[in-house]
PDB file of C-alpha atoms in Angstrom:
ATOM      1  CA  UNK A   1     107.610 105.968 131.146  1.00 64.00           C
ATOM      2  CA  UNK A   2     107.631 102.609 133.571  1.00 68.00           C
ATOM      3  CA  UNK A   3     104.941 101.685 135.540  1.00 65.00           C
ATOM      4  CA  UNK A   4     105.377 100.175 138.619  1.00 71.00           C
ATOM      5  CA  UNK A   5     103.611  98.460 141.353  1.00 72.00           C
ATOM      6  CA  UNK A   6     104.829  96.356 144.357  1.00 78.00           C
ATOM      7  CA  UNK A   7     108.199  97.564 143.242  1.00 78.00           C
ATOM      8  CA  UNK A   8     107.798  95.369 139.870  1.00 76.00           C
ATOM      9  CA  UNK A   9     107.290  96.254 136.255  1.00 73.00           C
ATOM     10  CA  UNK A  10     103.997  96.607 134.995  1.00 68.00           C
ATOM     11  CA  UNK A  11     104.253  98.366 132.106  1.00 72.00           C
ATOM     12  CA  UNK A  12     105.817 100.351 129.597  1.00 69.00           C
ATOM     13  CA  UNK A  13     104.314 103.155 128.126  1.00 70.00           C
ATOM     14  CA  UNK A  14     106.086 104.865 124.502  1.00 75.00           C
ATOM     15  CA  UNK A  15     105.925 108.426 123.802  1.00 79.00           C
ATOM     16  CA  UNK A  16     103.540 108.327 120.271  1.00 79.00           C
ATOM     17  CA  UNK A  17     102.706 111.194 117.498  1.00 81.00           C
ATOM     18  CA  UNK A  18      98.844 111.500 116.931  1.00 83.00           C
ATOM     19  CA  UNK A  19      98.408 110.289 113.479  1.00 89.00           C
ATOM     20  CA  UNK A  20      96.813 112.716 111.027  1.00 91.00           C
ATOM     21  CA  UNK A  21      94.869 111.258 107.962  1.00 92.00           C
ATOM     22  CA  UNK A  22      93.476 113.433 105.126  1.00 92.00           C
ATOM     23  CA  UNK A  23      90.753 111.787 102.643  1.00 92.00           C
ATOM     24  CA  UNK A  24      93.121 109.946 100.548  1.00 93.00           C
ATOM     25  CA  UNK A  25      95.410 108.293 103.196  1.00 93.00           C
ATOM     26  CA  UNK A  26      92.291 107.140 104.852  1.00 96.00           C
ATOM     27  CA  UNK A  27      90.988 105.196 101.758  1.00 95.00           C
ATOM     28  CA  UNK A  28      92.638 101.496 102.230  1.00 96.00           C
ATOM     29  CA  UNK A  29      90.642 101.597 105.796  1.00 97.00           C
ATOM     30  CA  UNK A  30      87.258 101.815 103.828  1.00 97.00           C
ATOM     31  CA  UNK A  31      85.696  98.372 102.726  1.00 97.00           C
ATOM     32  CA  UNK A  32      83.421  95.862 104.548  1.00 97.00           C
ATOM     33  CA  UNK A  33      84.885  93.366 107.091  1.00 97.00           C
ATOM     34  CA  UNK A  34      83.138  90.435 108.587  1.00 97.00           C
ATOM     35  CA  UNK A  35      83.976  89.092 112.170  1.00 97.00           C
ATOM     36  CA  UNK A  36      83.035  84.954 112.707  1.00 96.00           C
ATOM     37  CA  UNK A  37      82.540  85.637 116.772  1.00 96.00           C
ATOM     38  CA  UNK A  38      80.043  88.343 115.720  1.00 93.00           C
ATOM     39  CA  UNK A  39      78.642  87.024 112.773  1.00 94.00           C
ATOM     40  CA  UNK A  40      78.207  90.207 111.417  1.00 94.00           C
ATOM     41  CA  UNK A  41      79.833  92.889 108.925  1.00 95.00           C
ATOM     42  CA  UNK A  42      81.331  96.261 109.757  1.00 97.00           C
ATOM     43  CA  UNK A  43      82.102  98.678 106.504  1.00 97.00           C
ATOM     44  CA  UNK A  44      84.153 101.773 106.624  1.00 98.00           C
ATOM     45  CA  UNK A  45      83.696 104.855 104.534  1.00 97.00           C
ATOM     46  CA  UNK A  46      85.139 108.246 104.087  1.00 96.00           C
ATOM     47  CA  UNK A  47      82.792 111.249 104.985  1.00 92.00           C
ATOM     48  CA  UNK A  48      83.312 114.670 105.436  1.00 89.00           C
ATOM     49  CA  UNK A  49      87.365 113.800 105.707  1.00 89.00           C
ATOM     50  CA  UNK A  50      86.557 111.037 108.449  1.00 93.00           C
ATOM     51  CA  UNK A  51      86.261 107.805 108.511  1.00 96.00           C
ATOM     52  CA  UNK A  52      82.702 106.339 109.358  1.00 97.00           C
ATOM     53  CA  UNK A  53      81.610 102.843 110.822  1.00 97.00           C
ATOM     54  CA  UNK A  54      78.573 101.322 109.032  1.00 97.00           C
ATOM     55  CA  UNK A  55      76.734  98.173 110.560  1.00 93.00           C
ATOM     56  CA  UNK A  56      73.934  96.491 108.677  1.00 86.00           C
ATOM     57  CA  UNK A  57      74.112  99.679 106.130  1.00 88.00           C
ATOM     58  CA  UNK A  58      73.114 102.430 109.119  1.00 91.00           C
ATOM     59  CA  UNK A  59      75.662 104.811 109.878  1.00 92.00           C
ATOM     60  CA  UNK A  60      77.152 104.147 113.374  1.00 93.00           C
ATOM     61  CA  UNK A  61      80.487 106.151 114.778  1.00 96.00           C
ATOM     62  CA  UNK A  62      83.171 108.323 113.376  1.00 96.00           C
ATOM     63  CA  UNK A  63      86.458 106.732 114.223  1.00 97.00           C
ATOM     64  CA  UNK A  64      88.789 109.372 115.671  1.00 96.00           C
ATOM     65  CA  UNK A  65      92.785 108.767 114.544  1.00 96.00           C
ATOM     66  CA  UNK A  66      94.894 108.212 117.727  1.00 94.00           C
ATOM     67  CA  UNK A  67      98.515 107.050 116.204  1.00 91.00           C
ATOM     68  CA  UNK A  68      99.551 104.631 113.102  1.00 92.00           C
ATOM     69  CA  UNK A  69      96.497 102.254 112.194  1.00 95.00           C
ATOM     70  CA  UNK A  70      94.485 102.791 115.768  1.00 96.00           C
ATOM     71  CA  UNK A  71      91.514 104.685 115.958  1.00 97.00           C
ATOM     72  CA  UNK A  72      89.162 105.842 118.884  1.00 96.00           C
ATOM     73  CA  UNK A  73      85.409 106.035 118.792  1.00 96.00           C
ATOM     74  CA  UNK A  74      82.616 106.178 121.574  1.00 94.00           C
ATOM     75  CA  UNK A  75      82.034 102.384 120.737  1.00 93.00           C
ATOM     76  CA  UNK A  76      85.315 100.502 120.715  1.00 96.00           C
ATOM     77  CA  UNK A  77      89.433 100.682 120.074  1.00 97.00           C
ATOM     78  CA  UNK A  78      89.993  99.921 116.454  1.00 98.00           C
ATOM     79  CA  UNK A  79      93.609  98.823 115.783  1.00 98.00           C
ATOM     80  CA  UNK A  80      93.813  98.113 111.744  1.00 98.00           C
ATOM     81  CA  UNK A  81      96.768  95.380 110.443  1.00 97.00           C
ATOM     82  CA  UNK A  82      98.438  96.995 107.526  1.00 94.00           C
ATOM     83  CA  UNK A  83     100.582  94.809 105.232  1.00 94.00           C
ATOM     84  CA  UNK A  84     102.313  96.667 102.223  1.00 92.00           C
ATOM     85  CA  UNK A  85      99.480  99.517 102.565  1.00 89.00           C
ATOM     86  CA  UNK A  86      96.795  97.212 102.396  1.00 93.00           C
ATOM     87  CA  UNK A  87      94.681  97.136 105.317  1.00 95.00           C
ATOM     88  CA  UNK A  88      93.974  92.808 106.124  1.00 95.00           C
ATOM     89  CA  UNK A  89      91.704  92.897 108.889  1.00 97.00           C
ATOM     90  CA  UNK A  90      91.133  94.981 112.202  1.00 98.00           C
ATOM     91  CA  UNK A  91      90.303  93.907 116.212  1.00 98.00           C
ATOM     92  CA  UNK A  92      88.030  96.243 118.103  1.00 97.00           C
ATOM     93  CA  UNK A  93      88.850  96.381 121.645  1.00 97.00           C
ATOM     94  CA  UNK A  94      85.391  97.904 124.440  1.00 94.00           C
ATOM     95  CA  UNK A  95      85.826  97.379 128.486  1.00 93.00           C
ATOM     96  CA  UNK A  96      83.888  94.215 128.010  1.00 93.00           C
ATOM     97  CA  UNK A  97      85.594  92.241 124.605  1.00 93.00           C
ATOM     98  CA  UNK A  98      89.452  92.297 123.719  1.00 95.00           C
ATOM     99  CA  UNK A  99      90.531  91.730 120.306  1.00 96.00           C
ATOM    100  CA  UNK A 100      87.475  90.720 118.695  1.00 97.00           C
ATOM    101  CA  UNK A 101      88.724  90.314 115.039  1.00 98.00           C
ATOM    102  CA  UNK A 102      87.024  91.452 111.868  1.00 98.00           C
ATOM    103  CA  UNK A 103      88.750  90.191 108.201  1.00 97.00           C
ATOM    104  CA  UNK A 104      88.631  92.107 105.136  1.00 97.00           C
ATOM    105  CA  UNK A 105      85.383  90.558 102.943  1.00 96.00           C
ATOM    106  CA  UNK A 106      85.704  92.443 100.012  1.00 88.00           C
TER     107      UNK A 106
END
């Protein structure tokens, strides 16, 4: 689908499949990742077949799949960089901050 406004392309918007993880495919999101801007670390672990956000050791969010590597919460977007399976680092995305990065720290 093609957005358009004043009769000019705005955007264009892909058809997707919602991802679907099960415990073990959801295992090279888990770790802890530090972001400089922040100055603080995020970790990810598995509960319960879903994958849980962790700041300062206190459980936060669960992080809801939406497609490949990009996950939904009630906090922020989460859009994961995967290279050969290995997940490098992740930007979180509210209505306030775009693309705040975190990198992998363990």
């Amino acid at each position: 689908m093609i957005f358009i406004e004043n009769e000019e392309e705005v955007a264009l918007f892909s058809k997707y499949s919602p991802a679907s993880y099960t415990s073990e495919t959801l295992k090279k999101y888990t770790g802890t990742f530090y972001s400089e801007e922040l100055a603080t670390h995020y970790e990810f672990r598995i509960n319960k077949n879903s994958l849980q956000l962790f700041i300062n050791g206190q459980r936060s969010v669960s992080l809801v799949p939406v497609m490949s590597a990009v996950f939904n919460s009630p906090m922020a977007l989460f859009k994961f960089y995967v290279v050969e399976e290995k997940v490098l680092d992740f930007t979180i995305s509210t209505p306030r901050v775009k693309n705040v990065l975190f990198k992998r720290a363990d």
